Coordinates of C-alpha atoms and ligand atoms in Angstrom, one line a residue:
M1 CA 90.1 97.1 -54.6
D2 CA 93.4 95.4 -55.4
E3 CA 94.7 98.8 -56.3
L4 CA 93.8 100.2 -52.8
L5 CA 95.5 97.2 -51.3
S6 CA 98.7 97.8 -53.1
I7 CA 98.6 101.5 -52.2
S8 CA 98.0 100.5 -48.6
D9 CA 101.1 98.3 -48.8
M10 CA 103.3 101.0 -50.1
L11 CA 101.9 103.5 -47.7
L12 CA 102.7 101.3 -44.7
A13 CA 106.1 100.6 -46.0
S14 CA 106.7 104.3 -46.2
V15 CA 105.3 104.9 -42.7
S16 CA 107.5 102.1 -41.3
E17 CA 110.5 103.5 -42.9
K18 CA 109.9 107.0 -41.7
M19 CA 109.1 106.0 -38.2
S20 CA 111.9 106.1 -35.8
A21 CA 110.2 104.0 -33.2
S22 CA 110.6 100.2 -32.9
P23 CA 108.8 97.7 -35.1
S24 CA 106.7 96.7 -32.1
I25 CA 105.4 100.2 -31.8
F26 CA 104.8 100.4 -35.6
N27 CA 102.9 97.2 -35.3
L28 CA 100.9 98.3 -32.3
W29 CA 99.3 101.3 -34.2
F30 CA 99.5 100.3 -37.8
N31 CA 98.9 96.6 -37.7
E32 CA 95.3 96.8 -39.0
F33 CA 95.4 100.3 -40.4
K34 CA 93.8 100.1 -43.9
L35 CA 93.1 102.3 -46.8
A36 CA 89.3 102.1 -47.2
S37 CA 88.6 104.7 -49.8
L38 CA 90.4 107.3 -51.8
T39 CA 89.4 110.3 -53.9
E40 CA 91.0 113.6 -54.7
E41 CA 89.0 115.2 -51.9
E42 CA 89.1 112.6 -49.2
V43 CA 91.0 109.6 -48.1
I44 CA 89.5 107.3 -45.5
F45 CA 91.5 104.9 -43.4
T46 CA 90.0 102.3 -41.1
T47 CA 91.4 100.9 -37.9
P48 CA 89.7 98.4 -35.4
S49 CA 89.4 100.5 -32.3
A50 CA 88.5 104.0 -31.2
I51 CA 91.8 104.2 -29.2
K52 CA 93.8 103.5 -32.3
K53 CA 91.8 106.0 -34.2
N54 CA 92.6 108.7 -31.7
I55 CA 96.2 108.0 -31.4
L56 CA 96.7 107.7 -35.2
S57 CA 95.0 110.9 -35.9
T58 CA 96.8 112.9 -33.2
K59 CA 100.2 111.4 -32.7
Y60 CA 100.8 110.1 -36.2
Q61 CA 98.9 112.6 -38.4
K62 CA 102.0 114.2 -40.0
L63 CA 103.6 110.8 -40.6
I64 CA 100.5 109.6 -42.4
S65 CA 100.2 112.7 -44.5
D66 CA 103.9 112.7 -45.4
S67 CA 103.7 109.0 -46.4
L68 CA 100.6 109.7 -48.5
E69 CA 102.5 112.4 -50.3
E70 CA 105.3 110.1 -51.0
T71 CA 103.2 107.1 -52.0
I72 CA 100.5 108.7 -54.2
G73 CA 102.1 112.1 -55.0
F74 CA 99.5 114.3 -53.3
V75 CA 97.5 114.7 -50.1
P76 CA 93.7 114.8 -50.4
L77 CA 92.0 117.8 -48.8
K78 CA 90.7 115.7 -46.0
I79 CA 92.3 112.7 -44.3
S80 CA 89.8 110.7 -42.2
I81 CA 90.5 107.9 -39.8
V82 CA 87.5 105.9 -38.7
T83 CA 86.8 102.7 -36.9
E84 CA 85.9 99.7 -39.1
E85 CA 82.5 99.8 -37.6
E86 CA 81.9 103.4 -38.4
F87 CA 83.0 102.8 -41.9
K88 CA 80.5 100.0 -42.3
S89 CA 77.7 102.0 -40.9
P90 CA 74.9 102.5 -43.4
N91 CA 75.1 106.2 -43.2
P92 CA 78.4 107.1 -45.0
K93 CA 77.9 110.8 -44.3
G94 CA 78.0 109.7 -40.6
V95 CA 81.6 108.8 -41.2
G96 CA 82.7 112.4 -41.5
N97 CA 81.0 113.3 -38.3
T98 CA 82.7 110.9 -36.0
A99 CA 85.9 110.6 -37.9
S100 CA 89.1 112.1 -36.6
V101 CA 90.0 114.6 -39.3
I102 CA 93.5 115.5 -40.0
S103 CA 93.6 118.8 -41.9
A104 CA 96.0 118.4 -44.7
P105 CA 98.5 119.3 -45.9
Y106 CA 101.1 119.3 -43.2
F107 CA 104.1 118.7 -45.3
E108 CA 104.1 122.2 -46.6
T109 CA 105.0 124.0 -43.4
N110 CA 107.0 121.5 -41.5
D111 CA 110.5 120.3 -41.8
K112 CA 110.0 116.7 -40.8
K113 CA 113.6 115.8 -39.9
K114 CA 113.8 118.7 -37.5
N115 CA 110.5 117.9 -35.8
D116 CA 111.6 114.4 -35.2
D117 CA 114.9 115.5 -33.7
E118 CA 113.1 117.9 -31.4
E119 CA 110.7 115.2 -30.3
E120 CA 113.6 112.8 -29.5
E121 CA 115.3 115.4 -27.5
K122 CA 112.2 116.4 -25.6
I123 CA 111.6 112.8 -24.6
I124 CA 115.1 112.5 -23.2
T125 CA 114.9 115.8 -21.3
E126 CA 111.5 114.8 -19.9
S127 CA 112.5 111.4 -18.8
I128 CA 115.5 112.9 -17.1
S129 CA 113.7 115.5 -15.1
S130 CA 110.7 113.3 -14.3
P131 CA 111.4 109.6 -14.6
S132 CA 108.3 107.9 -15.8
N133 CA 107.4 104.4 -16.9
K134 CA 106.4 105.7 -20.3
R135 CA 108.0 103.7 -23.1
T136 CA 109.9 105.9 -25.5
L137 CA 111.9 105.2 -28.6
L138 CA 115.0 105.7 -26.5
D139 CA 114.3 102.4 -24.8
D140 CA 115.0 100.6 -28.0
Y141 CA 118.7 101.6 -27.9
T142 CA 120.4 99.7 -25.1
F143 CA 123.7 97.9 -24.6
E144 CA 121.8 94.6 -24.5
N145 CA 120.5 95.0 -28.0
F146 CA 123.7 96.4 -29.4
V147 CA 125.2 93.5 -31.3
E148 CA 128.9 93.3 -30.8
G149 CA 131.6 92.4 -33.2
S150 CA 135.3 93.2 -33.7
S151 CA 134.4 96.5 -35.5
N152 CA 132.5 98.0 -32.6
K153 CA 133.7 96.1 -29.5
F154 CA 136.1 98.8 -28.3
A155 CA 133.6 101.6 -28.7
K156 CA 131.0 99.6 -26.9
A157 CA 133.3 98.7 -24.0
A158 CA 134.4 102.4 -23.7
C159 CA 130.8 103.5 -23.5
Y160 CA 129.9 100.8 -21.0
A161 CA 132.8 101.7 -18.8
V162 CA 131.8 105.4 -18.8
A163 CA 128.1 104.6 -18.2
K164 CA 129.1 102.5 -15.2
E165 CA 131.6 104.9 -13.8
P166 CA 131.4 108.4 -15.2
N167 CA 134.7 110.2 -15.7
T168 CA 136.7 107.0 -16.3
Y169 CA 137.7 108.4 -19.6
N170 CA 137.1 112.0 -20.3
P171 CA 136.1 113.1 -22.8
L172 CA 135.1 109.9 -24.7
F173 CA 135.1 110.6 -28.4
I174 CA 133.3 108.0 -30.6
Y175 CA 133.8 108.3 -34.4
G176 CA 133.0 106.4 -37.5
N177 CA 130.8 106.6 -40.6
S178 CA 127.1 107.2 -40.6
G179 CA 124.8 104.3 -39.7
L180 CA 127.3 102.3 -37.6
G181 CA 125.8 102.7 -34.2
K182 CA 127.2 105.8 -32.6
T183 CA 123.9 107.3 -31.6
H184 CA 122.7 103.9 -30.5
L185 CA 125.7 103.8 -28.1
L186 CA 124.9 107.3 -26.7
Y187 CA 121.4 106.3 -26.0
A188 CA 122.6 103.1 -24.4
V189 CA 124.7 105.2 -22.1
I190 CA 121.7 107.4 -21.2
N191 CA 119.5 104.4 -20.5
Y192 CA 122.1 102.7 -18.4
M193 CA 122.8 105.8 -16.4
K194 CA 119.2 106.6 -15.8
K195 CA 118.7 103.1 -14.4
N196 CA 121.8 102.9 -12.3
H197 CA 122.7 106.4 -11.2
E198 CA 119.7 107.9 -9.5
G199 CA 119.2 111.7 -10.0
I200 CA 122.1 112.0 -12.4
K201 CA 121.6 115.0 -14.7
I202 CA 122.1 114.2 -18.3
V203 CA 122.0 116.5 -21.2
Y204 CA 121.9 115.1 -24.7
K205 CA 122.0 117.3 -27.8
K206 CA 122.5 116.8 -31.4
C207 CA 125.2 119.3 -32.3
E208 CA 123.0 121.0 -34.8
S209 CA 120.4 121.8 -32.3
F210 CA 123.1 122.9 -29.8
L211 CA 124.0 125.5 -32.4
D212 CA 120.4 126.5 -33.0
E213 CA 119.9 126.9 -29.3
L214 CA 123.0 129.0 -28.8
I215 CA 122.0 131.3 -31.7
K216 CA 118.6 131.7 -30.3
A217 CA 120.0 132.4 -26.8
I218 CA 122.2 135.1 -28.2
R219 CA 119.3 136.6 -30.1
D220 CA 117.0 136.6 -27.1
G221 CA 119.6 137.7 -24.7
S222 CA 119.3 134.6 -22.6
T223 CA 122.8 133.3 -22.8
T224 CA 123.1 133.1 -19.0
E225 CA 120.3 130.4 -19.0
F226 CA 122.0 128.7 -21.8
K227 CA 125.3 128.6 -20.0
D228 CA 123.7 127.4 -16.7
K229 CA 121.9 124.6 -18.5
Y230 CA 125.0 123.2 -20.0
R231 CA 127.3 123.8 -17.1
S232 CA 125.1 122.4 -14.4
C233 CA 124.7 118.9 -15.8
D234 CA 126.6 115.8 -14.7
V235 CA 126.9 114.3 -18.2
L236 CA 126.9 116.0 -21.5
L237 CA 126.5 114.1 -24.7
I238 CA 126.8 115.9 -28.0
D239 CA 126.0 113.8 -31.1
D240 CA 127.6 114.6 -34.5
I241 CA 130.1 117.2 -33.2
Q242 CA 131.6 117.5 -36.7
F243 CA 129.0 120.1 -37.3
L244 CA 131.1 122.5 -35.2
A245 CA 133.5 122.8 -38.1
G246 CA 133.8 126.3 -39.3
K247 CA 131.4 127.7 -36.7
E248 CA 133.7 130.0 -34.8
M249 CA 131.4 131.6 -32.3
T250 CA 129.9 128.3 -31.4
Q251 CA 133.3 126.7 -31.0
E252 CA 134.2 129.5 -28.6
E253 CA 131.1 128.9 -26.5
F254 CA 131.5 125.2 -26.6
F255 CA 135.1 125.5 -25.5
H256 CA 134.1 127.3 -22.4
T257 CA 131.3 124.8 -21.6
F258 CA 133.6 121.9 -22.3
S259 CA 136.4 123.3 -20.0
A260 CA 133.9 124.1 -17.2
L261 CA 132.5 120.6 -17.2
Y262 CA 135.9 119.0 -17.7
E263 CA 137.4 120.8 -14.7
A264 CA 134.5 119.8 -12.6
E265 CA 135.1 116.2 -13.6
K266 CA 131.8 115.8 -15.4
Q267 CA 131.6 113.2 -18.1
I268 CA 131.6 114.4 -21.7
I269 CA 130.8 112.1 -24.6
L270 CA 131.0 113.2 -28.2
T271 CA 130.4 111.5 -31.5
S272 CA 131.5 112.4 -34.9
D273 CA 131.5 111.0 -38.4
R274 CA 135.3 111.5 -38.5
P275 CA 138.3 111.7 -36.1
P276 CA 139.1 115.1 -34.5
L277 CA 142.0 115.7 -36.9
E278 CA 139.6 115.7 -39.9
I279 CA 137.1 118.1 -38.4
K280 CA 138.1 121.3 -40.3
P281 CA 138.3 124.1 -39.5
L282 CA 138.4 123.5 -35.8
E283 CA 140.2 125.5 -33.2
D284 CA 143.4 123.8 -32.1
R285 CA 142.5 124.1 -28.4
L286 CA 139.3 122.2 -29.1
R287 CA 141.0 119.6 -31.1
T288 CA 143.6 119.1 -28.4
R289 CA 140.7 118.7 -25.8
F290 CA 138.9 116.1 -28.0
E291 CA 142.1 114.1 -28.4
G292 CA 143.0 114.4 -24.8
G293 CA 140.6 111.7 -23.6
L294 CA 139.8 108.3 -25.2
L295 CA 139.2 108.0 -28.9
A296 CA 137.2 105.0 -30.0
D297 CA 136.1 104.2 -33.6
V298 CA 133.3 102.1 -35.1
Q299 CA 134.2 100.4 -38.3
P300 CA 131.9 98.9 -41.0
P301 CA 130.6 95.5 -39.8
S302 CA 132.1 92.2 -40.8
F303 CA 130.0 89.6 -42.7
E304 CA 129.5 87.7 -39.4
L305 CA 128.4 90.8 -37.5
R306 CA 126.0 91.7 -40.3
I307 CA 124.4 88.2 -40.1
A308 CA 124.1 88.5 -36.3
I309 CA 122.5 91.9 -36.6
I310 CA 120.0 90.8 -39.3
K311 CA 119.1 87.8 -37.2
Q312 CA 118.6 89.9 -34.1
K313 CA 116.5 92.5 -35.8
A314 CA 114.4 90.0 -37.7
D315 CA 113.8 88.1 -34.5
T316 CA 112.6 91.3 -32.7
M317 CA 110.2 92.0 -35.5
G318 CA 109.0 88.4 -35.6
L319 CA 110.1 88.0 -39.2
T320 CA 111.1 84.6 -40.3
I321 CA 113.8 84.6 -43.0
S322 CA 115.8 81.5 -44.0
N323 CA 119.5 81.4 -43.2
E324 CA 120.3 81.3 -46.8
L325 CA 118.4 84.6 -47.4
I326 CA 120.0 86.2 -44.3
E327 CA 123.4 85.4 -45.8
Y328 CA 122.3 86.8 -49.1
M329 CA 121.2 90.1 -47.4
A330 CA 124.5 90.3 -45.5
E331 CA 126.4 89.9 -48.7
R332 CA 124.6 92.7 -50.4
L333 CA 124.3 95.2 -47.5
Q334 CA 127.8 95.8 -46.4
N335 CA 128.4 99.3 -45.2
N336 CA 125.6 100.6 -43.2
I337 CA 123.6 99.1 -40.3
R338 CA 120.9 101.7 -40.7
Q339 CA 120.4 100.5 -44.2
I340 CA 120.1 96.9 -43.1
E341 CA 117.4 98.0 -40.6
G342 CA 115.6 100.0 -43.3
V343 CA 115.4 97.0 -45.6
L344 CA 114.1 94.8 -42.8
K345 CA 111.5 97.4 -41.8
R346 CA 110.2 97.7 -45.3
I347 CA 110.0 93.9 -45.7
Y348 CA 108.3 93.7 -42.4
A349 CA 105.7 96.3 -43.3
V350 CA 104.5 94.4 -46.3
H351 CA 105.0 91.0 -44.8
S352 CA 103.0 91.6 -41.7
L353 CA 100.1 92.8 -43.8
T354 CA 100.0 90.0 -46.2
S355 CA 101.9 87.3 -44.2
A356 CA 103.6 86.4 -47.5
E357 CA 106.8 84.5 -47.3
V358 CA 110.0 86.5 -47.5
T359 CA 111.6 85.7 -50.8
K360 CA 114.8 86.6 -52.6
E361 CA 112.8 88.7 -55.1
K362 CA 111.2 90.7 -52.3
I363 CA 114.6 91.4 -50.8
D364 CA 116.0 92.4 -54.2
E365 CA 113.0 94.7 -54.7
V366 CA 113.4 96.4 -51.4
I367 CA 117.1 96.9 -51.7
S368 CA 116.6 98.4 -55.1
I369 CA 114.3 101.0 -53.5
I370 CA 116.4 101.8 -50.5
D371 CA 119.8 101.6 -52.2
P372 CA 119.3 102.0 -56.0
G373 CA 123.1 101.8 -56.8
N374 CA 123.3 98.3 -55.1
I375 CA 122.6 95.6 -57.6
P376 CA 123.1 91.8 -57.1
T377 CA 126.5 90.5 -58.0
D378 CA 125.2 88.3 -60.8
A379 CA 123.6 91.2 -62.5
L380 CA 126.6 93.4 -61.9
I381 CA 128.9 90.8 -63.6
E382 CA 126.5 90.7 -66.6
K383 CA 126.7 94.5 -66.8
I384 CA 130.5 94.6 -66.6
L385 CA 130.8 91.9 -69.3
S386 CA 128.4 93.6 -71.7
A387 CA 129.9 97.1 -71.2
V388 CA 133.4 95.7 -71.9
S389 CA 132.1 93.7 -74.8
K390 CA 130.6 96.9 -76.3
A391 CA 133.6 99.1 -75.6
Y392 CA 136.2 96.8 -77.3
S393 CA 133.8 95.1 -79.8
V394 CA 134.6 91.6 -78.4
P395 CA 131.7 89.2 -77.8
V396 CA 131.3 87.9 -74.3
D397 CA 131.8 84.3 -75.3
Q398 CA 135.2 85.2 -76.8
M399 CA 136.3 86.8 -73.6
K400 CA 135.5 83.6 -71.9
S401 CA 137.2 81.5 -74.5
K402 CA 140.8 80.5 -75.0
K403 CA 141.2 82.9 -77.8
R404 CA 144.4 85.1 -77.5
T405 CA 144.4 87.7 -80.1
D406 CA 145.5 91.1 -78.7
N407 CA 142.0 92.6 -78.8
V408 CA 140.3 89.7 -77.0
T409 CA 143.1 89.3 -74.4
N410 CA 142.9 93.0 -73.6
A411 CA 139.1 92.9 -73.2
R412 CA 139.4 89.9 -71.0
H413 CA 142.0 91.7 -68.8
V414 CA 139.8 94.7 -68.4
A415 CA 136.7 92.6 -67.6
I416 CA 138.7 90.7 -64.9
Y417 CA 140.1 94.0 -63.5
L418 CA 136.7 95.6 -63.3
I419 CA 135.0 92.6 -61.7
K420 CA 137.8 92.7 -59.1
Q421 CA 137.3 96.4 -58.5
L422 CA 133.5 96.4 -58.4
T423 CA 132.5 93.1 -56.7
E424 CA 133.6 91.2 -53.6
L425 CA 134.4 88.0 -55.5
T426 CA 137.6 86.2 -54.7
L427 CA 140.3 85.7 -57.3
K428 CA 139.3 82.1 -57.6
E429 CA 135.6 83.0 -58.2
I430 CA 136.6 85.5 -60.8
G431 CA 138.8 82.9 -62.5
A432 CA 135.9 80.5 -62.7
I433 CA 133.8 83.0 -64.7
F434 CA 136.5 82.8 -67.4
G435 CA 137.3 79.1 -67.0
R436 CA 140.7 79.9 -65.6
D437 CA 142.6 79.7 -62.4
H438 CA 143.4 82.5 -60.0
S439 CA 146.9 83.1 -61.4
T440 CA 145.4 84.3 -64.6
V441 CA 143.3 86.8 -62.7
V442 CA 146.4 88.1 -60.9
F443 CA 148.2 88.5 -64.2
S444 CA 145.3 90.4 -65.8
I445 CA 145.0 92.8 -62.9
E446 CA 148.7 93.5 -63.0
K447 CA 148.6 94.0 -66.7
V448 CA 145.8 96.5 -66.5
D449 CA 147.6 98.3 -63.6
K450 CA 150.6 98.6 -65.8
N451 CA 148.7 99.8 -68.9
I452 CA 147.0 102.5 -66.7
K453 CA 150.5 103.8 -66.0
T454 CA 152.0 103.5 -69.4
V455 CA 149.3 103.6 -72.1
N456 CA 147.7 106.9 -73.1
N457 CA 144.0 107.3 -72.3
Y458 CA 143.9 103.8 -70.9
E459 CA 142.9 105.0 -67.4
A460 CA 140.3 107.4 -68.8
E461 CA 138.6 104.5 -70.6
I462 CA 138.6 102.4 -67.5
N463 CA 137.1 105.2 -65.5
R464 CA 134.5 105.8 -68.2
L465 CA 133.5 102.1 -68.1
I466 CA 133.2 102.2 -64.3
K467 CA 131.0 105.2 -64.6
E468 CA 128.8 103.6 -67.2
I469 CA 128.5 100.4 -65.2
K470 CA 127.6 102.1 -62.0
G471 CA 125.4 104.7 -63.5
Ligands
ADP501 P1 125.1 106.5 -36.4 O1 124.7 107.3 -35.2 O2 126.5 105.9 -36.3 O3 124.8 107.1 -37.7 P2 122.9 104.8 -35.4 O4 123.4 104.7 -34.0 O5 121.8 105.8 -35.7 O6 124.2 105.2 -36.3 O7 122.6 103.4 -36.0 C1 121.7 103.2 -37.1 C2 120.8 102.1 -36.8 O8 121.5 100.8 -36.8 C3 120.1 102.2 -35.5 O9 118.8 101.8 -35.6 C4 120.8 101.2 -34.6 O10 120.0 100.7 -33.6 C5 121.3 100.2 -35.6 N1 122.6 99.6 -35.1 C6 123.8 100.1 -35.3 N2 124.7 99.3 -34.8 C7 124.1 98.3 -34.2 C8 124.5 97.1 -33.5 N3 125.8 96.9 -33.3 N4 123.5 96.3 -33.1 C9 122.2 96.5 -33.3 N5 121.8 97.6 -34.0 C10 122.7 98.5 -34.4
MG502 MG1 124.0 109.3 -35.3

């Protein structure tokens, strides 16, 4: 029984991570979703109501079977979802009769990522052509819930300006590393425009599916429809435009679409994981067009912004995490907001099921799953010291002592240098590890820099150590 519970936990964590919808939607359908029985032939899940049973076995069937595959390594021949009542009924055979059966395995034939993308796009197109009150995952991305900091303020302001008054800046080109909120901003523009500019025709496409669509249109001889679709909209948003690199034919077609819209003063918004200059190869005339409007970048979030984001997301999920642990998470998760969200979702999945308190150990565990290369600073320092100790045959306590023989001094310099390179500690904090002040740390770093330039094989050894520590 305990085993089932823990499989259940892991499965829900996996579902929550894979699901692109908001935590409240996850909660709505999966809140009391439980693994009731598992054999090689059949897995039975229970849920409280018939409605949930139906939704889970239609809308979420693939998600469930993918998550099963990930959690237990296989998908039983039959996946049944039944109500708790049906499961308890004295006639277990009856279960199969009323159960919603998902015929497995789905994961063999479908490319999950792609299906998700298509679904997202469909939702947008639908809600544009026939505005409905249906909640979609799009609604989760708004300007209101986009937390602002110095790293994304400009991009947000630019998007907001354009959403309010299309053609203020044209094109608007948003760029920055993955997971920093570019797609969120595009969706926020769409949401805002739908609310405030009645009847506006918006076309949103991920660049990759724009390419697929174009290739298909050429193959089917339906390029006229393709052209019409893209040239008759009021706003065109293309996400991840860097995928145009090297695709000559598509660049050509895109150039014409772009020019037609631009001349008609229709708003164009593009995102990319790099600035136009670094998209290669890209036709010059396109690059010039991309650079001709407003360029806005999103940078990695500051410590304060990370804290604000964690607080906001935890709040929305109804997760209580102490300030101390929020700061701890913010220290460890530095470069990617998607990752911050992934960690919270995973914690939430387990937490909401067991209502266990969120602990530092839980956070460490989840981070080690989501970002295996990311280890706590304390552990990293231990690792650096022991690698250096081994490489130069100098015990750690001697590195920390006042001893000044050449060998010990050199090992100490290298350890200090590596801690500076591989952690976020300040000079003062590094000094404290060795019972010294920050000027010693500066001296060590300079010494190693100099040795790298002048001593044979010194750099190779440092690089080898870095590799060993990180690997
Ligand atoms: P990108 O498109 O740049 O790769 P996304 O827009 O997909 O990144 O963002 C990744 C996740 O992080 C999304 O779930 C998004 O809602 C969230 N996110 C990013 N930036 C912010 C922010 N400033 N405030 C709140 N959530 C954010
Ligand atoms: Mg994106």
